[in-house]
Amino acid sequence: MMLYTSQQLKIYNSLNGQKEDFTPITSGNVGMYVCGPTVYSNVHLGNCRTFISFDLVFRYLRHLGYKVRYVRNITDAGHLENDGDDGEDKVAKKARIEELEPMEIVQRYTLDFHHILEKFNNIPPSIEPTATGHIVEQIEIIKTIIDKGFAYIANGSVYFDVLKYNEFYEYGILSKRNLEDMIANTRELAAQSDKRNPQDFALWKRAEPQHIMRWPSPWSDGFPGWHLECTVMSTKYLGEQFDIHGGGMDLKFPHHECEIAQGEAATGKKPVNYWMHANMLTLDGKKMSKSTGNILSPAEIFTGTSDKLDKAYAPAVARFFMLQAHYRSILDFSNSALEASEKGFYKLMESLQHLDQLETSAKTEGLQVEGWIEACYQAMNDDFNSPILIAKLFEAVKFVNLVKEQKASITQEDLVLLSKKMNAFVTDVLGLVPVDTQSNLQDDKLSGAMELLIKLRNEARINKDFATSDKIRDELEAIGIQLKDSREGTTYSW
Ligand code: AMP
Ligand code: ZN
């Protein structure tokens, strides 16, 4: 029996603003699509939060026993500056500035993205398609939308006809916007625009002569619209209708709204049953965003090299910090919040180690283990409520400490159960890598001692006491630790 038969998951569906019982289209199988990054710069911590949020979703669905096909794309073409229909392609612009091929930019930042998500212990998606790898499919779906009367050709470009679509369907259904209000609130169309209506959006754009990322099509040499790639790649791998579509809150409009419109226009069906939107990571109360430069990079967290930070933090600590907030809540980043998370994280890890060494008794007193397990599942079944799950895990930590101090007791049978579930929730569901807290503390102490030796050697050199400074260097070398001097200071390796 799979766990999902006894655990009823509820998902907050952005489509109707309610938590709904989750029932996949095909029993036991889940299709999930999440909008991936536009690979024109290094990922920032805000991007990482969204991908960690959906990693939690992926992990919990798998834990429940579902066979999940998780598709997350790479946007490597078609995403224009300002997320609109005009302007330079983000990838091409970076390539121009760096004097590189666009595909060199794509490769560089795709590698960075993978490297960082691996550090955060995210499980890779089942399929990771690229926009440039699906130009043919995008052209095919545009033909279908034109044939069905929901798009028009203008000057080599193809636009989605929002007014026409709205005669049959409801444009704005996801973002709760009303088309009449949208029209009333927009300024006149720019004189040079080929669009019939400002709400229309590009499915295909004719490339200007200087636009280098271009492909042949029946309409012009050009490139596909940004919204279209997600429609094509999600339905190609998951079917015309699939279970879950996710992305950051900021993608709800227009990106996801347009995906629904394109899907319905092409197939007559609503493409997605459950829309999930992850909330933003903020810095000093403002959204972390590439365009404003209000960002922290994962590398800055791992090395502590930012004036926003007092020290370096392990990727698992940053992950834990993010999971301590519910994915639909805004989370503000600060050094003090991260420091508090670090303490909690090591306490949890230490407790996992203590579990193995607990003495058992004839009776369990101090925690009702079965009830505790049920409460953990209830938290996750309630729209992936990781902060409540973590609070439950800390109840268990407290209990483990009481058993250690012989102020509570546990039977052998309950200990096996508690240990199994604690490990499953911490490592499988939350994706936290078990850390050997003892060796971690030893690492801290060792690096403190090394810093002291380097400081003493520098003082000796300033005092021209070369006998002492050489002795420190040579004797460290004799035990296999090399000191390296550079303009930035002295580092060590072994
Ligand atoms: P982009 O590469 O800009 O298309 O963004 C990739 C993903 O990161 C999208 O799902 C965005 O919604 C998400 N994202 C961007 N900024 C933030 C932020 N500050 N906090 C959380 N998610 C974000
Ligand atoms: Zn998308």
Coordinates of C-alpha atoms and ligand atoms in Angstrom, one line a residue:
M1 CA 0.0 0.0 0.0
M2 CA 1.4 3.4 -1.0
L3 CA 1.2 6.1 1.6
Y4 CA -0.9 8.3 -0.7
T5 CA -3.8 6.0 -0.2
S6 CA -4.0 6.8 3.5
Q7 CA -2.6 10.4 3.4
Q8 CA -4.9 12.9 1.8
L9 CA -2.8 15.8 0.5
K10 CA -4.4 19.2 0.1
I11 CA -2.9 21.8 -2.3
Y12 CA -3.7 25.5 -2.4
N13 CA -4.8 26.1 -5.9
S14 CA -4.1 29.6 -7.1
L15 CA -6.8 29.2 -9.7
N16 CA -9.6 29.4 -7.1
G17 CA -7.7 30.5 -4.0
Q18 CA -8.7 27.4 -2.1
K19 CA -7.0 24.4 -0.6
E20 CA -8.3 21.4 -2.5
D21 CA -7.9 17.6 -2.1
F22 CA -5.2 16.6 -4.5
T23 CA -6.3 13.9 -7.0
P24 CA -4.0 13.2 -9.9
I25 CA -5.4 12.6 -13.4
T26 CA -3.9 9.1 -13.5
S27 CA -4.0 7.3 -10.1
G28 CA -0.5 7.0 -8.6
N29 CA 1.1 9.2 -11.2
V30 CA 1.8 13.0 -11.0
G31 CA 2.8 15.3 -13.8
M32 CA 4.4 18.5 -12.6
Y33 CA 5.8 21.4 -14.6
V34 CA 7.8 24.3 -13.1
C35 CA 9.1 27.3 -15.0
G36 CA 12.9 27.2 -15.0
P37 CA 15.4 30.0 -15.1
T38 CA 16.3 32.3 -17.9
V39 CA 20.0 31.5 -18.2
Y40 CA 21.6 34.9 -18.7
S41 CA 23.2 35.4 -15.3
N42 CA 24.0 33.6 -12.1
V43 CA 21.0 32.5 -10.0
H44 CA 20.4 34.6 -6.9
L45 CA 19.1 33.4 -3.6
G46 CA 15.6 34.4 -4.5
N47 CA 15.5 32.2 -7.5
C48 CA 16.9 29.4 -5.4
R49 CA 14.0 29.8 -2.9
T50 CA 11.4 29.1 -5.6
F51 CA 13.3 26.0 -6.8
I52 CA 13.7 24.8 -3.2
S53 CA 10.0 25.3 -2.6
F54 CA 9.2 23.0 -5.6
D55 CA 11.9 20.5 -4.6
L56 CA 10.0 20.1 -1.3
V57 CA 6.8 19.5 -3.3
F58 CA 8.6 17.0 -5.6
R59 CA 10.1 15.2 -2.6
Y60 CA 6.9 15.0 -0.6
L61 CA 4.9 13.6 -3.6
R62 CA 7.7 11.0 -4.0
H63 CA 7.7 10.2 -0.3
L64 CA 3.9 9.6 -0.5
G65 CA 4.7 6.9 -3.2
Y66 CA 3.6 8.8 -6.3
K67 CA 5.5 8.3 -9.5
V68 CA 6.3 11.9 -10.4
R69 CA 7.4 13.2 -13.8
Y70 CA 8.8 16.6 -13.0
V71 CA 9.6 18.8 -16.0
R72 CA 11.5 22.1 -15.5
N73 CA 12.6 24.0 -18.5
I74 CA 15.6 26.1 -19.3
T75 CA 14.7 29.4 -21.0
D76 CA 17.5 30.0 -23.5
A77 CA 15.6 32.1 -26.1
G78 CA 12.6 34.4 -26.4
H79 CA 12.6 36.0 -23.0
L80 CA 12.9 39.7 -23.8
E81 CA 14.0 42.6 -21.6
N82 CA 11.2 43.9 -19.3
D83 CA 9.4 40.5 -19.8
G84 CA 7.4 42.1 -22.7
D85 CA 7.2 41.8 -26.5
D86 CA 9.7 44.4 -27.4
G87 CA 13.4 44.9 -26.6
E88 CA 16.5 42.7 -26.8
D89 CA 16.6 39.0 -25.9
K90 CA 18.1 38.7 -22.4
V91 CA 20.5 36.0 -23.5
A92 CA 21.5 37.8 -26.7
K93 CA 22.1 41.1 -24.8
K94 CA 24.5 39.4 -22.3
A95 CA 26.3 37.7 -25.3
R96 CA 26.7 41.1 -27.0
I97 CA 28.1 42.7 -23.8
E98 CA 30.5 39.8 -23.1
E99 CA 31.4 39.3 -26.8
L100 CA 30.4 35.6 -26.7
E101 CA 28.0 33.4 -28.6
P102 CA 24.5 33.3 -27.0
M103 CA 25.0 29.6 -26.5
E104 CA 28.2 30.2 -24.5
I105 CA 26.1 32.4 -22.2
V106 CA 23.4 29.6 -22.0
Q107 CA 26.0 27.0 -21.2
R108 CA 27.8 29.1 -18.6
Y109 CA 24.7 29.9 -16.6
T110 CA 23.0 26.5 -17.0
L111 CA 26.1 25.0 -15.4
D112 CA 26.0 27.6 -12.6
F113 CA 22.3 26.8 -12.0
H114 CA 22.9 23.1 -11.8
H115 CA 25.9 23.5 -9.6
I116 CA 24.1 25.7 -7.1
L117 CA 20.9 23.6 -6.9
E118 CA 23.1 20.5 -6.3
K119 CA 24.7 22.3 -3.4
F120 CA 21.2 23.0 -2.0
N121 CA 20.6 19.2 -2.4
N122 CA 17.7 19.7 -4.9
I123 CA 16.8 16.6 -6.8
P124 CA 17.2 17.2 -10.6
P125 CA 13.9 17.2 -12.5
S126 CA 12.9 14.1 -14.6
I127 CA 13.2 16.2 -17.8
E128 CA 14.9 19.5 -18.4
P129 CA 13.9 20.7 -21.9
T130 CA 15.2 23.9 -23.5
A131 CA 13.2 26.5 -25.6
T132 CA 15.7 26.3 -28.5
G133 CA 15.3 22.5 -28.6
H134 CA 11.6 22.9 -29.2
I135 CA 11.3 25.5 -32.0
V136 CA 9.6 23.0 -34.3
E137 CA 6.9 22.2 -31.8
Q138 CA 6.4 25.9 -31.1
I139 CA 5.8 26.6 -34.8
E140 CA 3.3 23.7 -34.9
I141 CA 1.2 25.0 -32.0
I142 CA 1.2 28.5 -33.4
K143 CA -0.3 27.0 -36.7
T144 CA -3.0 25.3 -34.6
I145 CA -3.9 28.5 -32.7
I146 CA -4.0 30.5 -36.0
D147 CA -6.2 27.8 -37.6
K148 CA -8.6 27.9 -34.6
G149 CA -8.9 31.7 -35.1
F150 CA -7.2 32.8 -31.9
A151 CA -4.1 34.4 -33.5
Y152 CA -3.3 36.7 -36.4
I153 CA -0.3 37.4 -38.5
A154 CA 1.0 41.0 -38.7
N155 CA 4.2 42.0 -40.5
G156 CA 5.9 38.6 -40.1
S157 CA 4.9 38.3 -36.4
V158 CA 2.1 36.3 -34.9
Y159 CA 0.0 37.7 -32.0
F160 CA -2.5 36.0 -29.8
D161 CA -5.9 37.6 -30.1
V162 CA -7.0 38.1 -26.5
L163 CA -10.4 39.7 -27.3
K164 CA -11.3 36.8 -29.5
Y165 CA -10.2 34.3 -26.9
N166 CA -12.2 36.1 -24.3
E167 CA -15.4 35.6 -26.3
F168 CA -15.1 31.9 -25.6
Y169 CA -13.0 31.6 -22.5
E170 CA -12.0 33.9 -19.6
Y171 CA -8.8 35.9 -19.9
G172 CA -7.6 36.8 -16.4
I173 CA -9.1 33.7 -14.7
L174 CA -5.8 33.0 -12.8
S175 CA -4.7 36.5 -11.9
K176 CA -8.3 37.6 -11.2
R177 CA -8.1 40.4 -13.6
N178 CA -10.9 41.6 -15.8
L179 CA -10.2 42.2 -19.4
E180 CA -12.4 45.3 -19.6
D181 CA -10.6 46.8 -16.7
M182 CA -7.3 46.0 -18.3
I183 CA -8.3 47.7 -21.5
A184 CA -9.6 50.7 -19.6
N185 CA -6.3 51.0 -17.8
T186 CA -4.0 50.8 -20.7
R187 CA -2.7 53.7 -22.7
E188 CA -3.1 53.9 -26.5
L189 CA -1.2 51.4 -28.6
A190 CA 2.2 52.6 -29.7
A191 CA 1.8 53.9 -33.2
Q192 CA 4.4 51.5 -34.6
S193 CA 2.8 48.4 -32.9
D194 CA 1.5 45.6 -35.1
K195 CA -0.9 44.5 -32.3
R196 CA -4.6 45.0 -32.7
N197 CA -4.9 45.4 -28.9
P198 CA -2.3 46.1 -26.2
Q199 CA -3.3 43.0 -24.3
D200 CA -2.4 40.7 -27.3
F201 CA 0.9 39.0 -26.9
A202 CA 3.5 37.6 -29.3
L203 CA 3.5 33.9 -30.2
W204 CA 6.2 34.6 -32.9
K205 CA 8.3 37.7 -33.5
R206 CA 9.9 38.7 -36.7
A207 CA 13.6 39.3 -35.9
E208 CA 15.1 42.6 -36.6
P209 CA 18.4 42.4 -38.7
Q210 CA 20.5 42.8 -35.6
H211 CA 18.7 40.0 -33.7
I212 CA 21.0 37.0 -33.8
M213 CA 18.9 34.3 -32.2
R214 CA 16.6 33.5 -35.1
W215 CA 14.9 30.5 -36.8
P216 CA 13.0 30.1 -40.1
S217 CA 9.2 29.9 -39.8
P218 CA 6.2 30.2 -42.2
W219 CA 5.8 33.8 -41.1
S220 CA 9.4 35.2 -41.0
D221 CA 12.9 34.5 -39.7
G222 CA 12.3 35.1 -36.1
F223 CA 11.9 33.6 -32.6
P224 CA 9.1 32.3 -30.4
G225 CA 7.4 34.2 -27.6
W226 CA 8.4 33.5 -24.0
H227 CA 5.0 32.3 -22.8
L228 CA 4.7 29.8 -25.7
E229 CA 7.7 27.7 -24.8
C230 CA 6.2 26.7 -21.4
T231 CA 2.9 25.7 -23.1
V232 CA 4.8 23.6 -25.6
M233 CA 7.2 21.9 -23.3
S234 CA 4.7 21.2 -20.5
T235 CA 2.1 19.6 -22.9
K236 CA 4.7 17.8 -24.9
Y237 CA 6.0 15.8 -21.9
L238 CA 3.0 15.8 -19.6
G239 CA 0.0 15.8 -22.0
E240 CA -2.6 18.4 -22.9
Q241 CA -3.9 18.4 -19.4
F242 CA -1.6 17.7 -16.4
D243 CA -1.7 17.9 -12.7
I244 CA 0.6 20.6 -11.2
H245 CA 2.1 23.8 -12.7
G246 CA 4.4 25.9 -10.5
G247 CA 6.5 29.0 -10.6
G248 CA 7.2 32.1 -8.6
M249 CA 4.3 34.4 -7.7
D250 CA 5.7 37.0 -10.1
L251 CA 5.0 34.7 -13.0
K252 CA 1.2 34.5 -12.4
F253 CA 0.6 37.5 -14.8
P254 CA 1.1 37.7 -17.6
H255 CA 3.2 34.5 -18.1
H256 CA 0.9 31.8 -16.6
E257 CA -2.3 33.6 -17.6
C258 CA -1.0 33.5 -21.2
E259 CA -0.1 29.8 -20.8
I260 CA -3.7 29.0 -19.9
A261 CA -5.0 31.1 -22.9
Q262 CA -2.6 29.4 -25.3
G263 CA -3.4 25.9 -24.0
E264 CA -7.2 26.4 -24.2
A265 CA -7.0 28.1 -27.6
A266 CA -5.0 25.2 -29.0
T267 CA -6.8 22.2 -27.4
G268 CA -10.1 23.6 -26.0
K269 CA -9.1 22.2 -22.6
K270 CA -7.7 23.9 -19.4
P271 CA -4.1 22.7 -19.4
V272 CA -3.5 22.6 -15.6
N273 CA -5.5 21.2 -12.7
Y274 CA -3.5 22.7 -9.8
W275 CA -1.6 26.0 -10.1
M276 CA 1.0 26.6 -7.4
H277 CA 2.8 29.8 -6.8
A278 CA 5.8 30.2 -4.5
N279 CA 6.3 33.5 -2.6
M280 CA 9.3 35.8 -2.8
L281 CA 12.5 36.1 -0.8
T282 CA 13.1 39.7 0.1
L283 CA 16.2 41.5 1.2
D284 CA 15.7 44.6 3.4
G285 CA 12.0 44.2 2.8
K286 CA 12.3 44.4 -1.0
K287 CA 12.0 41.6 -3.5
M288 CA 15.4 40.1 -4.5
S289 CA 15.6 40.8 -8.1
K290 CA 18.2 40.8 -10.8
S291 CA 16.9 43.9 -12.5
T292 CA 17.2 46.1 -9.3
G293 CA 20.4 44.5 -8.1
N294 CA 18.9 43.9 -4.7
I295 CA 20.3 40.4 -4.5
L296 CA 22.5 38.0 -2.5
S297 CA 24.2 35.2 -4.4
P298 CA 24.4 31.7 -3.1
A299 CA 28.2 32.0 -3.3
E300 CA 28.2 35.0 -1.0
I301 CA 26.2 32.8 1.6
F302 CA 28.6 29.9 1.3
T303 CA 31.7 32.1 1.7
G304 CA 30.4 34.8 3.9
T305 CA 31.7 37.5 1.5
S306 CA 28.9 40.1 1.7
D307 CA 28.5 43.1 4.0
K308 CA 25.0 41.7 4.8
L309 CA 26.6 38.7 6.5
D310 CA 28.7 38.2 9.6
K311 CA 30.0 34.8 8.4
A312 CA 29.7 31.9 6.0
Y313 CA 26.8 29.5 6.2
A314 CA 26.5 25.9 4.9
P315 CA 24.1 25.4 2.0
A316 CA 22.0 23.0 4.2
V317 CA 21.6 25.8 6.7
A318 CA 20.4 28.3 4.1
R319 CA 18.0 25.6 2.8
F320 CA 16.7 24.9 6.4
F321 CA 16.2 28.7 6.8
M322 CA 14.0 28.8 3.7
L323 CA 12.0 25.7 4.7
Q324 CA 11.2 27.3 8.1
A325 CA 8.8 29.6 6.2
H326 CA 5.8 28.3 4.3
Y327 CA 6.3 28.5 0.6
R328 CA 3.3 30.9 0.2
S329 CA 4.7 33.4 2.8
I330 CA 7.1 36.2 2.0
L331 CA 10.4 35.5 3.6
D332 CA 12.9 38.3 4.5
F333 CA 16.5 37.5 4.5
S334 CA 18.8 38.7 7.3
N335 CA 22.0 37.5 8.9
S336 CA 20.4 37.2 12.4
A337 CA 17.6 35.0 11.0
L338 CA 20.1 32.8 9.3
E339 CA 22.2 32.6 12.4
A340 CA 19.1 31.4 14.4
S341 CA 18.4 28.8 11.7
E342 CA 22.0 27.6 12.0
K343 CA 21.6 26.9 15.7
G344 CA 18.3 25.1 15.1
F345 CA 19.7 23.1 12.2
Y346 CA 22.7 21.7 14.2
K347 CA 20.3 20.9 17.2
L348 CA 18.2 18.8 14.8
M349 CA 21.2 17.1 13.3
E350 CA 22.7 16.4 16.7
S351 CA 19.4 14.8 17.8
L352 CA 19.4 12.4 14.8
Q353 CA 22.8 11.2 16.1
H354 CA 21.6 10.9 19.7
L355 CA 18.6 8.8 18.5
D356 CA 21.0 5.9 17.7
Q357 CA 22.4 5.9 21.2
L358 CA 19.2 6.1 23.2
E359 CA 18.6 3.4 25.9
T360 CA 15.2 1.8 25.6
S361 CA 12.7 0.9 28.4
A362 CA 9.6 -1.2 28.9
K363 CA 7.3 1.8 28.4
T364 CA 7.2 5.0 26.3
E365 CA 6.5 8.1 28.3
G366 CA 6.8 11.7 27.2
L367 CA 5.7 11.4 23.6
Q368 CA 2.9 9.5 21.8
V369 CA 5.0 8.4 18.8
E370 CA 2.1 7.3 16.5
G371 CA 0.2 10.6 17.2
W372 CA 3.4 12.5 16.5
I373 CA 3.9 10.8 13.2
E374 CA 0.3 11.6 12.2
A375 CA 0.8 15.2 13.1
C376 CA 3.9 15.4 10.9
Y377 CA 1.9 14.1 8.0
Q378 CA -1.0 16.4 8.8
A379 CA 1.4 19.4 8.5
M380 CA 2.7 18.3 5.1
N381 CA -0.7 17.3 3.8
D382 CA -1.9 20.8 4.6
D383 CA -0.4 22.4 1.5
F384 CA 3.2 21.4 2.3
N385 CA 3.4 23.2 5.6
S386 CA 7.1 22.7 6.3
P387 CA 7.3 25.2 9.3
I388 CA 4.7 23.2 11.2
L389 CA 6.6 20.0 10.3
I390 CA 9.8 21.5 11.6
A391 CA 8.0 22.5 14.8
K392 CA 7.0 18.9 15.2
L393 CA 10.5 17.7 14.6
F394 CA 11.7 20.0 17.4
E395 CA 9.1 18.4 19.7
A396 CA 10.8 15.1 19.0
V397 CA 14.3 16.7 19.6
K398 CA 13.0 17.9 23.1
F399 CA 11.8 14.3 23.8
V400 CA 15.1 12.7 22.7
N401 CA 16.9 15.0 25.1
L402 CA 14.6 14.1 28.0
V403 CA 15.1 10.4 27.3
K404 CA 18.9 11.0 27.3
E405 CA 18.5 12.6 30.7
Q406 CA 16.3 9.7 31.8
K407 CA 13.4 12.1 32.4
A408 CA 11.3 10.3 29.7
S409 CA 11.4 6.8 28.2
I410 CA 10.9 4.9 25.0
T411 CA 10.4 1.3 24.0
Q412 CA 12.6 -0.4 21.5
E413 CA 9.6 -0.6 19.0
D414 CA 8.8 3.1 19.3
L415 CA 12.4 4.0 19.0
V416 CA 12.7 2.2 15.7
L417 CA 9.6 3.9 14.5
L418 CA 10.6 7.4 15.7
S419 CA 14.1 7.0 14.2
K420 CA 12.7 5.9 10.8
K421 CA 10.2 8.7 10.5
M422 CA 12.5 11.5 11.8
N423 CA 15.2 10.5 9.3
A424 CA 12.6 10.3 6.5
F425 CA 11.2 13.7 7.3
V426 CA 14.6 15.4 7.7
T427 CA 16.5 13.8 4.8
D428 CA 13.9 12.6 2.3
V429 CA 11.2 15.2 2.7
L430 CA 13.0 18.3 3.8
G431 CA 16.2 17.3 1.8
L432 CA 18.5 18.2 4.6
V433 CA 21.9 16.5 4.4
P434 CA 22.8 14.8 7.7
V435 CA 25.8 16.6 9.0
D436 CA 28.3 15.0 11.4
T437 CA 28.0 17.7 14.1
Q438 CA 31.1 16.5 15.9
S439 CA 33.4 16.8 12.9
N440 CA 31.7 20.1 12.1
L441 CA 32.6 21.4 15.5
Q442 CA 36.1 20.0 15.1
D443 CA 36.4 21.8 11.7
D444 CA 35.5 25.0 13.4
K445 CA 38.1 24.5 16.1
L446 CA 40.8 23.5 13.7
S447 CA 40.2 26.5 11.5
G448 CA 40.3 28.7 14.6
A449 CA 43.7 27.2 15.5
M450 CA 45.0 27.6 12.0
E451 CA 44.0 31.3 12.0
L452 CA 45.9 31.7 15.3
L453 CA 49.1 30.1 13.8
I454 CA 48.9 32.3 10.7
K455 CA 48.5 35.4 12.9
L456 CA 51.5 34.4 15.1
R457 CA 53.6 33.9 12.0
N458 CA 52.6 37.3 10.6
E459 CA 53.5 39.0 13.9
A460 CA 56.8 37.2 13.9
R461 CA 57.5 38.4 10.4
I462 CA 56.6 42.0 11.3
N463 CA 59.1 41.7 14.2
K464 CA 61.7 40.3 11.8
D465 CA 61.7 37.1 13.9
F466 CA 62.2 34.9 10.9
A467 CA 63.3 31.9 12.9
T468 CA 59.8 31.7 14.4
S469 CA 57.9 32.4 11.2
D470 CA 59.9 29.8 9.2
K471 CA 59.5 27.3 12.0
I472 CA 55.7 27.7 11.9
R473 CA 55.6 27.3 8.1
D474 CA 58.1 24.4 8.0
E475 CA 56.6 22.4 10.8
L476 CA 53.1 22.8 9.4
E477 CA 54.5 21.6 6.0
A478 CA 56.0 18.6 7.7
I479 CA 52.5 17.5 8.9
G480 CA 51.1 18.1 5.4
I481 CA 49.6 21.6 5.8
Q482 CA 50.8 24.1 3.2
L483 CA 50.7 27.9 3.8
K484 CA 50.3 30.1 0.8
D485 CA 51.0 33.8 0.9
S486 CA 49.3 36.2 -1.5
R487 CA 48.3 39.9 -1.6
E488 CA 44.9 39.0 -0.1
G489 CA 46.6 37.3 2.9
T490 CA 47.7 33.8 3.9
T491 CA 45.6 30.7 3.1
Y492 CA 46.2 27.0 3.9
S493 CA 45.5 23.7 2.2
W494 CA 46.2 20.0 2.7
Ligands
AMP1 P1 13.9 34.1 -13.9 O1 15.2 33.4 -14.2 O2 14.0 35.5 -13.6 O3 12.9 33.7 -14.9 O4 13.4 33.5 -12.5 C1 13.4 32.1 -12.2 C2 12.4 31.8 -11.0 O5 12.8 32.5 -9.8 C3 11.0 32.3 -11.3 O6 10.1 31.2 -10.9 C4 10.8 33.5 -10.5 O7 9.4 33.6 -10.1 C5 11.7 33.2 -9.3 N1 12.1 34.3 -8.5 C6 12.6 35.5 -9.0 N2 12.9 36.3 -8.0 C7 12.5 35.7 -6.8 C8 12.6 36.1 -5.4 N3 13.0 37.2 -5.0 N4 12.1 35.1 -4.5 C9 11.6 33.9 -4.9 N5 11.6 33.6 -6.2 C10 12.0 34.4 -7.2
ZN2 ZN 7.2 29.4 -17.8

